[in-house]
Coordinates of C-alpha atoms (C1' of nucleotides) in Angstrom, one line a residue:
Chain A
X3 CA 39.6 7.3 49.3
X4 CA 38.7 6.3 45.8
X5 CA 41.4 6.9 43.3
X6 CA 40.6 7.0 39.6
X7 CA 43.4 6.0 37.4
X8 CA 43.4 7.2 33.9
X9 CA 44.7 4.3 31.9
X10 CA 46.2 4.9 28.5
X11 CA 48.2 2.3 26.7
X12 CA 51.8 3.2 26.1
X13 CA 54.1 2.1 23.3
X14 CA 57.8 1.4 23.4
X15 CA 58.8 5.0 22.9
X16 CA 56.7 5.8 25.9
X17 CA 54.3 8.1 23.9
X18 CA 50.7 8.3 24.9
X19 CA 48.5 6.9 22.2
X20 CA 45.7 9.2 21.0
X21 CA 42.5 7.8 19.3
X22 CA 42.0 9.0 15.7
X23 CA 38.6 10.5 16.5
X24 CA 40.4 12.8 18.9
X25 CA 43.4 13.5 16.7
X26 CA 41.0 14.7 13.9
X27 CA 39.6 17.4 16.2
X28 CA 43.0 19.1 15.4
X29 CA 43.6 20.4 19.0
X30 CA 47.0 18.8 19.1
X31 CA 48.3 20.7 16.1
X32 CA 52.1 21.0 15.9
X33 CA 52.5 18.5 18.8
X34 CA 54.1 15.0 18.7
X35 CA 51.5 12.4 18.8
X36 CA 51.3 8.6 18.6
X37 CA 48.5 6.8 16.8
X38 CA 47.8 3.0 16.4
X39 CA 45.5 1.4 13.9
X40 CA 45.0 -0.7 10.8
X41 CA 46.1 0.4 7.4
X42 CA 43.2 0.9 5.0
X43 CA 45.4 2.0 2.0
X44 CA 48.9 3.1 1.2
X45 CA 49.1 5.5 -1.7
X46 CA 52.0 6.9 -3.6
X47 CA 54.5 5.2 -1.3
X48 CA 53.8 8.1 1.0
X49 CA 50.2 8.3 2.3
X50 CA 48.8 5.9 4.8
X51 CA 45.1 5.9 5.4
X52 CA 44.9 4.7 9.0
X53 CA 41.8 3.7 10.9
X54 CA 41.4 2.5 14.5
X55 CA 37.6 2.2 14.6
X56 CA 37.0 5.3 16.6
X57 CA 35.7 7.2 13.6
X58 CA 34.5 6.6 10.0
X59 CA 37.3 9.0 9.0
X60 CA 40.8 7.8 8.4
X61 CA 43.9 9.6 9.6
X62 CA 46.4 10.4 6.9
X63 CA 50.0 9.6 8.0
X64 CA 52.6 10.9 5.6
X65 CA 55.8 8.9 5.3
X66 CA 59.0 10.3 3.8
X67 CA 59.8 7.3 1.6
X68 CA 63.3 8.6 0.7
X69 CA 64.2 8.5 4.4
X70 CA 62.4 5.3 5.2
X71 CA 63.8 1.8 4.7
X72 CA 62.3 -0.1 1.8
X73 CA 61.7 -3.2 4.0
X74 CA 59.4 -1.1 6.2
X75 CA 57.6 0.5 3.3
X76 CA 56.8 -2.9 1.8
X77 CA 55.1 -4.0 5.0
X78 CA 52.7 -1.1 5.0
X79 CA 49.8 -3.0 3.3
X80 CA 46.0 -3.1 3.7
X81 CA 45.1 -4.7 6.9
X82 CA 48.5 -4.4 8.6
X83 CA 48.5 -3.0 12.2
X84 CA 50.9 -0.2 12.9
X85 CA 51.9 2.4 15.4
X86 CA 53.0 5.7 14.0
X87 CA 54.6 8.6 15.9
X88 CA 55.1 12.1 14.4
X89 CA 54.1 15.7 14.3
X90 CA 50.4 16.6 13.7
X91 CA 50.4 19.2 11.0
X92 CA 47.8 21.0 8.8
X93 CA 47.5 19.0 5.6
X94 CA 48.8 20.3 2.3
X95 CA 46.3 18.0 0.6
X96 CA 42.6 18.6 0.1
X97 CA 40.9 15.6 1.6
X98 CA 41.6 16.2 5.2
X99 CA 42.4 19.1 7.5
X100 CA 45.2 17.5 9.5
X101 CA 47.8 14.7 9.0
X102 CA 50.7 13.2 10.8
X103 CA 54.3 13.8 9.5
X104 CA 55.7 10.4 10.4
X105 CA 59.0 10.2 12.2
X106 CA 58.7 6.7 13.6
X107 CA 56.8 3.6 12.4
X108 CA 56.4 0.3 14.4
X109 CA 54.7 -2.6 12.7
X110 CA 52.7 -4.7 15.1
X111 CA 51.2 -7.2 12.6
X112 CA 51.8 -7.7 8.9
X113 CA 49.1 -8.5 6.4
X114 CA 49.7 -10.3 3.1
X115 CA 48.5 -8.1 0.2
X116 CA 49.2 -10.4 -2.7
X117 CA 45.8 -11.8 -3.7
X118 CA 47.3 -14.8 -5.3
X119 CA 48.8 -16.1 -2.1
X120 CA 46.6 -18.4 0.0
X121 CA 47.0 -16.4 3.1
X122 CA 46.1 -13.0 1.5
X123 CA 44.1 -10.4 3.3
X124 CA 40.6 -10.7 1.8
X125 CA 39.7 -7.0 2.0
X126 CA 41.2 -5.4 -1.0
X127 CA 41.3 -1.5 -1.5
X128 CA 38.2 -1.6 -3.6
X129 CA 34.4 -2.0 -3.2
X130 CA 33.1 -5.4 -2.1
X131 CA 29.5 -6.7 -2.1
X132 CA 27.7 -7.2 1.1
X133 CA 27.2 -10.9 0.3
X134 CA 31.0 -11.4 0.1
X135 CA 31.6 -9.4 3.3
X136 CA 29.0 -11.6 5.1
X137 CA 31.3 -14.6 4.3
X138 CA 34.1 -12.9 6.1
X139 CA 32.1 -11.5 8.9
X140 CA 35.1 -11.7 11.3
X141 CA 36.8 -9.0 9.2
X142 CA 34.0 -6.9 7.9
X143 CA 34.1 -4.6 10.9
X144 CA 37.2 -3.1 9.2
X145 CA 35.2 -1.7 6.3
X146 CA 33.6 1.7 6.3
X147 CA 30.0 0.4 6.0
X148 CA 30.2 -2.1 8.8
X149 CA 32.3 0.2 11.0
X150 CA 29.5 2.7 10.7
X151 CA 26.7 0.1 11.2
X152 CA 28.3 -1.3 14.4
X153 CA 29.1 2.1 15.9
X154 CA 25.4 3.1 15.3
X155 CA 24.2 -0.3 16.8
X156 CA 26.3 0.5 19.9
X157 CA 24.9 4.0 20.2
X158 CA 21.3 2.7 19.8
X159 CA 21.9 0.1 22.5
X160 CA 23.3 2.7 24.9
X161 CA 20.5 5.1 24.1
X162 CA 17.9 2.5 24.9
X163 CA 19.4 1.9 28.4
X164 CA 19.7 5.7 28.9
X165 CA 16.1 6.3 27.9
X166 CA 14.8 3.7 30.4
X167 CA 17.2 4.6 33.1
X168 CA 16.3 8.3 32.9
X169 CA 12.6 7.3 33.3
X170 CA 13.4 5.2 36.4
X171 CA 12.9 1.8 34.8
X172 CA 14.7 -1.2 36.4
X173 CA 16.7 -3.3 33.9
X174 CA 15.6 -6.8 34.7
X175 CA 17.7 -9.8 33.5
X176 CA 15.2 -12.5 32.5
X177 CA 16.5 -16.0 31.9
X178 CA 17.9 -17.3 28.7
X179 CA 17.1 -20.9 29.5
X180 CA 13.4 -21.6 30.3
X181 CA 11.2 -24.5 31.1
X182 CA 8.1 -22.7 30.0
X183 CA 6.8 -23.9 26.6
X184 CA 3.6 -22.1 26.7
X185 CA 4.6 -18.6 25.6
X186 CA 3.5 -19.4 22.1
X187 CA 5.9 -17.0 20.5
X188 CA 7.5 -19.5 18.2
X189 CA 9.4 -22.7 17.8
X190 CA 12.1 -23.2 20.4
X191 CA 15.6 -24.5 20.5
X192 CA 15.9 -27.4 22.9
X193 CA 18.6 -27.2 25.7
X194 CA 19.8 -30.6 26.8
X195 CA 22.8 -32.5 28.1
X196 CA 21.3 -35.9 27.2
X197 CA 23.2 -38.1 24.8
X198 CA 21.4 -37.7 21.5
X199 CA 22.5 -41.2 20.4
X200 CA 21.3 -42.9 23.6
X201 CA 18.8 -40.8 25.5
X202 CA 17.1 -42.3 28.6
X203 CA 13.6 -43.5 27.9
X204 CA 10.4 -43.4 29.9
X205 CA 8.0 -46.3 30.4
X206 CA 6.1 -44.9 27.4
X207 CA 9.2 -45.2 25.4
X208 CA 9.7 -41.4 25.0
X209 CA 12.8 -39.4 25.9
X210 CA 12.8 -39.0 29.7
X211 CA 13.7 -35.4 30.4
X212 CA 13.4 -36.1 34.2
X213 CA 17.0 -37.4 33.8
X214 CA 18.1 -34.2 31.9
X215 CA 20.2 -31.6 33.5
X216 CA 17.4 -29.6 34.9
X217 CA 15.1 -32.5 35.6
X218 CA 12.7 -31.3 32.9
X219 CA 12.6 -30.3 29.3
X220 CA 14.2 -26.9 28.7
X221 CA 14.6 -24.4 25.8
X222 CA 16.1 -21.1 24.9
X223 CA 13.8 -18.3 25.6
X224 CA 11.6 -16.8 23.0
X225 CA 10.6 -13.8 25.1
X226 CA 11.2 -12.4 28.5
X227 CA 7.8 -10.8 28.7
X228 CA 6.1 -13.1 31.1
X229 CA 9.0 -12.7 33.6
X230 CA 9.0 -9.0 32.8
X231 CA 5.4 -8.8 34.0
X232 CA 6.5 -10.3 37.4
X233 CA 9.0 -7.5 37.7
X234 CA 6.5 -4.8 36.8
X235 CA 4.3 -6.1 39.6
X236 CA 7.0 -5.0 42.1
X237 CA 9.0 -2.3 40.5
X238 CA 6.2 -0.7 38.4
X239 CA 8.5 -0.1 35.4
X240 CA 11.0 -2.7 34.1
X241 CA 12.6 -3.5 30.8
X242 CA 14.6 -6.4 29.5
X243 CA 17.3 -6.2 26.8
X244 CA 18.8 -9.5 25.8
X245 CA 19.1 -12.3 23.3
X246 CA 16.1 -14.1 22.2
X247 CA 15.9 -17.3 20.1
X248 CA 13.4 -18.7 17.6
X249 CA 13.9 -22.0 15.8
X250 CA 11.5 -20.9 13.0
X251 CA 12.7 -21.9 9.5
X252 CA 12.4 -18.3 8.4
X253 CA 14.6 -17.3 5.4
X254 CA 14.0 -13.6 5.0
X255 CA 15.9 -10.3 5.3
X256 CA 14.0 -9.5 8.5
X257 CA 14.4 -12.7 10.6
X258 CA 17.2 -14.2 12.7
X259 CA 17.3 -17.4 14.8
X260 CA 19.2 -15.4 17.5
X261 CA 18.2 -11.7 17.9
X262 CA 18.1 -9.1 20.6
X263 CA 14.9 -7.8 22.0
X264 CA 13.9 -4.9 24.3
X265 CA 10.8 -5.6 26.3
X266 CA 9.5 -3.0 28.7
X267 CA 6.7 -3.8 31.0
X268 CA 4.8 -1.1 32.9
X269 CA 2.3 -1.2 35.7
X270 CA -0.6 1.2 35.6
X271 CA -0.2 1.7 31.8
X272 CA -3.1 1.3 29.4
X273 CA -2.7 0.8 25.7
X274 CA -2.6 4.6 25.0
X275 CA 0.2 5.0 27.6
X276 CA 2.0 2.0 26.0
X277 CA 1.8 3.5 22.5
X278 CA 3.0 6.9 23.8
X279 CA 6.0 5.4 25.5
X280 CA 6.9 3.3 22.4
X281 CA 6.8 6.3 20.1
X282 CA 8.8 8.5 22.6
X283 CA 11.4 5.8 22.9
X284 CA 11.8 5.3 19.2
X285 CA 12.2 9.0 18.6
X286 CA 14.5 9.4 21.5
X287 CA 17.0 6.7 20.4
X288 CA 16.9 7.9 16.7
X289 CA 17.6 11.4 17.8
X290 CA 20.4 10.1 20.0
X291 CA 22.0 8.2 17.1
X292 CA 21.7 11.3 14.8
X293 CA 23.4 13.5 17.4
X294 CA 26.2 11.0 18.3
X295 CA 26.9 9.2 15.1
X296 CA 26.3 12.0 12.6
X297 CA 29.2 11.2 10.3
X298 CA 28.4 7.5 10.3
X299 CA 24.8 8.0 9.4
X300 CA 25.7 10.6 6.8
X301 CA 28.1 8.0 5.3
X302 CA 25.3 5.3 5.4
X303 CA 22.9 7.7 3.8
X304 CA 25.3 8.4 0.9
X305 CA 26.1 4.6 0.6
X306 CA 22.3 4.0 0.2
X307 CA 22.0 6.7 -2.5
X308 CA 24.9 5.2 -4.4
X309 CA 23.4 1.7 -4.1
X310 CA 20.0 2.9 -5.4
X311 CA 21.6 4.5 -8.4
X312 CA 21.8 1.1 -9.9
X313 CA 18.1 0.4 -9.4
X314 CA 15.2 1.4 -11.6
X315 CA 13.6 4.8 -10.7
X316 CA 10.5 3.1 -9.4
X317 CA 12.4 1.0 -6.8
X318 CA 14.3 3.9 -5.3
X319 CA 13.3 5.5 -2.1
X320 CA 11.6 8.9 -2.2
X321 CA 13.7 10.2 0.7
X322 CA 17.3 9.7 1.6
X323 CA 18.2 7.9 4.8
X324 CA 18.8 11.1 6.6
X325 CA 15.5 12.6 5.3
X326 CA 13.6 9.5 6.3
X327 CA 15.0 9.6 9.8
X328 CA 14.2 13.3 10.3
X329 CA 10.8 12.8 8.7
X330 CA 10.1 10.1 11.2
X331 CA 11.1 12.4 14.1
X332 CA 9.1 15.3 12.9
X333 CA 5.8 13.6 12.5
X334 CA 3.3 11.9 14.8
X335 CA 3.0 8.2 14.1
X336 CA -0.4 7.4 12.5
X337 CA -2.7 5.6 14.9
X338 CA -5.5 3.6 13.6
X339 CA -7.4 0.4 14.7
X340 CA -7.3 -2.8 12.9
X341 CA -11.0 -2.3 11.8
X342 CA -10.1 1.2 10.4
X343 CA -7.1 -0.3 8.5
X344 CA -9.3 -3.0 7.0
X345 CA -11.7 -0.2 5.8
X346 CA -8.9 1.8 4.3
X347 CA -7.5 -1.2 2.6
X348 CA -10.9 -2.4 1.3
X349 CA -11.8 1.0 -0.1
X350 CA -8.3 1.5 -1.7
X351 CA -8.0 1.6 -5.4
X352 CA -5.2 -0.9 -5.0
X353 CA -7.7 -3.4 -3.6
X354 CA -10.5 -2.5 -6.1
X355 CA -8.1 -2.9 -9.0
X356 CA -7.1 -6.3 -7.5
X357 CA -3.5 -5.4 -7.2
X358 CA -3.2 -7.1 -3.9
X359 CA -2.3 -10.8 -4.0
X360 CA -4.7 -11.3 -1.1
X361 CA -7.9 -9.3 -1.7
X362 CA -9.3 -7.7 1.4
X363 CA -13.0 -8.6 1.8
X364 CA -14.0 -9.5 5.3
X365 CA -13.0 -8.6 8.9
X366 CA -10.9 -11.0 11.0
X367 CA -8.0 -12.1 8.8
X368 CA -4.5 -11.1 9.6
X369 CA -2.9 -8.4 7.5
X370 CA -0.3 -9.6 4.9
X371 CA 3.0 -8.0 4.4
X372 CA 1.7 -6.3 1.2
X373 CA -1.2 -4.7 3.2
X374 CA 1.1 -3.4 5.9
X375 CA 3.5 -2.0 3.3
X376 CA 0.6 -0.3 1.5
X377 CA -0.6 1.4 4.8
X378 CA 2.9 2.5 5.8
X379 CA 4.5 3.3 2.4
X380 CA 1.6 4.4 0.2
X381 CA -1.3 5.5 2.3
X382 CA 0.2 7.2 5.4
X383 CA 3.8 7.4 4.3
X384 CA 5.1 7.4 7.9
X385 CA 5.2 4.9 10.8
X386 CA 1.8 3.5 11.7
X387 CA 0.5 2.1 15.0
X388 CA -2.2 -0.4 14.4
X389 CA -4.4 -1.3 17.5
X390 CA -7.2 -3.5 18.6
X391 CA -6.7 -6.6 16.5
X392 CA -9.2 -9.5 16.4
X393 CA -8.6 -11.6 19.5
X394 CA -8.3 -14.8 17.4
X395 CA -5.1 -13.8 15.8
X396 CA -3.4 -12.5 18.9
X397 CA -1.8 -14.0 22.1
X398 CA -3.7 -15.2 25.1
X399 CA -2.3 -12.6 27.5
X400 CA -3.7 -9.6 25.6
X401 CA -6.5 -7.6 27.3
X402 CA -9.9 -8.3 26.0
X403 CA -11.9 -5.3 24.8
X404 CA -15.5 -4.7 25.7
X405 CA -16.7 -5.6 22.2
X406 CA -15.8 -9.2 22.9
X407 CA -14.1 -9.4 19.5
X408 CA -10.9 -7.5 19.8
X409 CA -7.9 -7.2 22.1
X410 CA -5.9 -4.2 23.3
X411 CA -2.9 -5.0 21.0
X412 CA -0.7 -2.7 19.1
X413 CA 1.9 -3.2 16.3
X414 CA 4.2 -0.5 15.1
X415 CA 4.9 -0.7 11.4
X416 CA 7.9 1.1 9.9
X417 CA 8.5 1.9 6.2
X418 CA 10.7 -0.7 4.6
X419 CA 10.8 -3.0 7.6
X420 CA 7.3 -3.8 8.6
X421 CA 6.6 -4.7 12.2
X422 CA 9.3 -3.3 14.5
X423 CA 7.2 -3.4 17.7
X424 CA 4.5 -5.7 18.9
X425 CA 2.8 -5.0 22.3
X426 CA -0.4 -4.9 24.2
X427 CA -2.2 -4.0 27.4
X428 CA -2.2 -7.3 29.4
X429 CA -5.2 -9.1 30.6
X430 CA -5.0 -8.3 34.3
X431 CA -8.4 -10.0 35.3
X432 CA -7.7 -13.6 36.5
X433 CA -11.0 -15.2 35.4
X434 CA -10.9 -13.6 31.9
X435 CA -7.3 -14.7 31.5
X436 CA -7.9 -18.3 32.6
X437 CA -10.9 -18.5 30.3
X438 CA -8.9 -17.3 27.4
X439 CA -6.1 -19.7 28.1
X440 CA -8.5 -22.6 28.2
X441 CA -10.1 -21.5 25.0
X442 CA -6.7 -21.5 23.3
X443 CA -5.6 -24.8 25.0
X444 CA -2.7 -23.2 27.0
X445 CA -1.9 -25.4 30.0
X446 CA -2.6 -23.3 33.0
X447 CA -0.9 -25.6 35.5
X448 CA 2.5 -24.8 33.9
X449 CA 1.9 -21.1 34.4
X450 CA 0.7 -20.8 37.9
X451 CA 3.7 -18.5 38.8
X452 CA 2.4 -16.1 36.1
X453 CA -1.2 -16.3 37.2
X454 CA 0.0 -15.4 40.7
X455 CA 0.5 -11.8 39.5
X456 CA -3.3 -11.8 38.9
X457 CA -4.0 -13.3 42.3
X458 CA -1.9 -11.1 44.4
X459 CA -2.5 -7.4 43.8
X460 CA -3.2 -7.5 40.1
X461 CA -3.3 -4.2 38.3
X462 CA -3.7 -2.7 34.8
X463 CA -0.4 -3.0 32.9
X464 CA 1.1 -3.0 29.5
X465 CA 4.3 -3.6 27.6
X466 CA 5.9 -4.2 24.2
X467 CA 8.7 -6.0 22.4
X468 CA 11.1 -4.1 20.1
X469 CA 13.2 -6.1 17.7
X470 CA 16.6 -4.4 18.2
X471 CA 18.1 -5.5 14.8
X472 CA 15.0 -4.1 13.0
X473 CA 15.6 -0.8 14.7
X474 CA 19.2 -0.9 13.6
X475 CA 18.1 -1.7 10.0
X476 CA 15.9 1.4 10.0
X477 CA 18.5 3.8 11.4
X478 CA 21.4 2.5 9.3
X479 CA 19.4 2.0 6.0
X480 CA 20.8 -1.4 5.6
X481 CA 18.3 -3.9 4.0
X482 CA 19.4 -7.3 5.2
X483 CA 19.1 -8.1 9.0
X484 CA 22.2 -10.3 8.7
X485 CA 24.3 -7.1 8.1
X486 CA 23.3 -5.4 11.4
X487 CA 24.3 -8.2 13.8
X488 CA 27.9 -9.2 14.2
X489 CA 27.5 -12.9 13.6
X490 CA 24.1 -13.8 12.2
X491 CA 22.5 -17.1 13.1
X492 CA 20.0 -18.2 10.5
X493 CA 18.7 -21.6 9.3
X494 CA 21.8 -23.6 8.0
X495 CA 24.3 -20.9 9.1
X496 CA 26.1 -20.7 12.5
X497 CA 29.6 -19.6 11.4
X498 CA 32.1 -18.0 13.7
Chain B
rU25 C1' 8.6 -24.7 4.2
rC26 C1' 7.0 -22.7 -0.8
rC27 C1' 8.0 -19.5 -5.4
rC28 C1' 11.7 -17.0 -8.5
rU29 C1' 16.8 -15.8 -9.8
rC30 C1' 21.9 -16.5 -9.7
rU31 C1' 26.8 -19.5 -9.3
rU32 C1' 32.7 -17.9 -15.0
rA33 C1' 40.1 -14.9 -12.4
rG34 C1' 41.4 -12.6 -5.6
rC35 C1' 36.7 -9.2 -6.0
rU36 C1' 32.6 -7.3 -9.3
rC37 C1' 30.8 -8.9 -13.7
rA38 C1' 30.4 -9.7 -19.5
rG39 C1' 30.4 -14.1 -22.6
rC40 C1' 26.0 -13.7 -29.1
rU41 C1' 22.0 -19.0 -32.2
rG42 C1' 26.0 -24.7 -28.8
rG43 C1' 31.7 -23.9 -32.5
rU44 C1' 37.9 -24.2 -32.2
rU45 C1' 43.0 -20.5 -28.0
rA46 C1' 38.0 -17.7 -22.0
rG47 C1' 37.0 -11.6 -21.6
rA48 C1' 36.8 -6.6 -19.0
rG49 C1' 37.3 -3.4 -14.8
rC50 C1' 39.3 -3.4 -10.1
rA51 C1' 42.9 -6.0 -7.0
rC52 C1' 47.8 -8.1 -7.1
rA53 C1' 53.3 -8.3 -8.8
rU54 C1' 57.4 -5.6 -11.3
rG55 C1' 59.0 -0.9 -13.0
rA56 C1' 58.4 4.5 -13.7
rC57 C1' 56.5 8.8 -11.2
rU58 C1' 56.3 11.2 -6.3
rG59 C1' 51.2 15.8 -2.3
rU60 C1' 48.2 11.2 -3.1
rU61 C1' 42.4 10.9 -1.9
rA62 C1' 39.2 4.6 -5.8
rA63 C1' 46.5 8.3 -7.4
rU64 C1' 48.4 7.9 -12.4
rC65 C1' 51.3 5.4 -16.5
rA66 C1' 53.6 0.8 -18.6
rU67 C1' 54.4 -4.3 -18.3
rG68 C1' 53.0 -9.0 -16.4
rG69 C1' 51.0 -13.3 -13.8
rG70 C1' 46.4 -15.3 -12.5
rG71 C1' 40.6 -20.0 -14.7
rU72 C1' 38.3 -27.4 -11.5
rC73 C1' 33.4 -21.7 -16.1
rC74 C1' 29.8 -24.7 -8.4
rC75 C1' 29.5 -30.4 -8.3
rU76 C1' 27.7 -35.1 -10.6
rG77 C1' 25.6 -37.3 -14.7
rG78 C1' 23.4 -36.8 -19.6
rU79 C1' 22.3 -35.0 -24.9
rU80 C1' 25.8 -33.7 -29.0
rC81 C1' 30.8 -34.3 -33.9
rG82 C1' 31.4 -30.4 -30.3
rA83 C1' 28.8 -27.8 -23.8
rG84 C1' 30.6 -21.9 -19.9
rC85 C1' 25.9 -22.0 -22.9
rC86 C1' 20.9 -27.4 -23.6
rC87 C1' 18.7 -31.4 -20.1
rA88 C1' 18.4 -34.0 -15.0
rG89 C1' 19.9 -34.3 -10.0
rG90 C1' 22.6 -32.1 -6.0
rA91 C1' 25.1 -28.0 -3.2
rG92 C1' 25.6 -22.9 -2.1
rA93 C1' 23.9 -17.8 -2.4
rG94 C1' 20.3 -13.8 -3.3
rG95 C1' 15.2 -11.9 -3.7
rG96 C1' 10.0 -12.6 -2.5
rA97 C1' 6.0 -15.2 0.6
rG98 C1' 4.5 -17.5 5.2
rC99 C1' 5.7 -17.3 10.7
rC100 C1' 7.1 -13.0 13.6
rA101 C1' 10.4 -9.0 16.5

RNA sequence: UCCCUCUUAGCUCAGCUGGUUAGAGCACAUGACUGUUAAUCAUGGGGUCCCUGGUUCGAGCCCAGGAGAGGGAGCCA
């Protein structure tokens, strides 16, 4: 017999603790309840704003200061962790519907509020800049903004798993450490146990990685795609969702050295199927977040409005965050080929008036950020899927089109963020794949395991990579990718 | 990696043409008030003006170098 035990933490008075999110539903009115959390603010020597992270909303706990010891009152400071027990009553004040009339307070952990003392709690009951909060990333979860961001991040991660699970995809854990250096997705971080001061040398006087831990040079993965394709050739539909590493010296609001990526890979999908799945997935997870984190997203939407009040009119968004998300859900993504995009850009007044830094003239060059932004934010004003890029600016594994010039690639561009998804139908024909690898000087002997998929029961298949943090940026309306991952890793920064 | 901007109180920022004792709001401390919602009112404390060097009678302000941060570009997700 399977027994399910409902575990709830108890406190010393043997009261069952209730989470603030549930308390605020008001169903326990006139009952004695216990709540534990961190003090956000203590007003008027009476009103504690308490938050336990379960909701953006605080619970107001009302202390009768005339009947409470001064030594206790002085310890109710921002950041302190307390347990309060009392009766849940309808609030006499306007800001909340229910509140706790406190009968008992237990202080778990004090928090120094005097800003002049060296051990003072760095979060004051006032607004802080995102840059400052980034320096205290270990405490920023306790703010409204970051509380909301990381609850939404969680929901999006869960929704992604739910979406693929409901469609019968297998979640495949691809390796973090790889020996493959042929993926070509970017600079890699080396993984080694060799002594950097005195590495073993080969006869050619180079570092001898045969003596390294794995007997060969290894790196942190830049993509799980190639391994994902192996899974798709057995399970039909797989996806990966894990950390990915790029040692690029990128200093932008859209890049991290360590980020999380979702990479589905589907047998029997062509490019159109691939695009349809990507669009369906994005709309599903955004809907899921709107349904399950409504208050957080409303808060973030308001936060963005307040922030943009300080900007000149021209720099403000036309739509609020909520409007932008709903607009994205209510409209088909624009779908055009690279060639059509070049035509639109070339014929645009923007190009004719030479407002682009890079003037569009011929066919074949990669689009610059300014061109992508023009297409998404000015021309279509909604997400755009660009397909069929010139083969020379794309990866070796993308399926070659009949025209001999383009490949079956797709990039999904989002307003304000740029590329959020990159994908393609894969080249399933062994000979064409090998020829392309030779043309691009990709060593085929290192990737025999990959080419085996094309030798043994190859089939049309496709997949894409979604940058998880870029999705979180879009849904939360945050503008710097360092603010949507708990502990960002970027060039020259690996704190915490 | 390249370009631009910034660095002044715990935080967010002002600081005039280089001029004598460094400014505000918030936060904090003390007191008053006691149904507050960024509480309010009064009083008070708090400064390596990022660092190093230079110009000058005199530098927070000008110059050079360095460090850190932000924005943009490239690379990409």
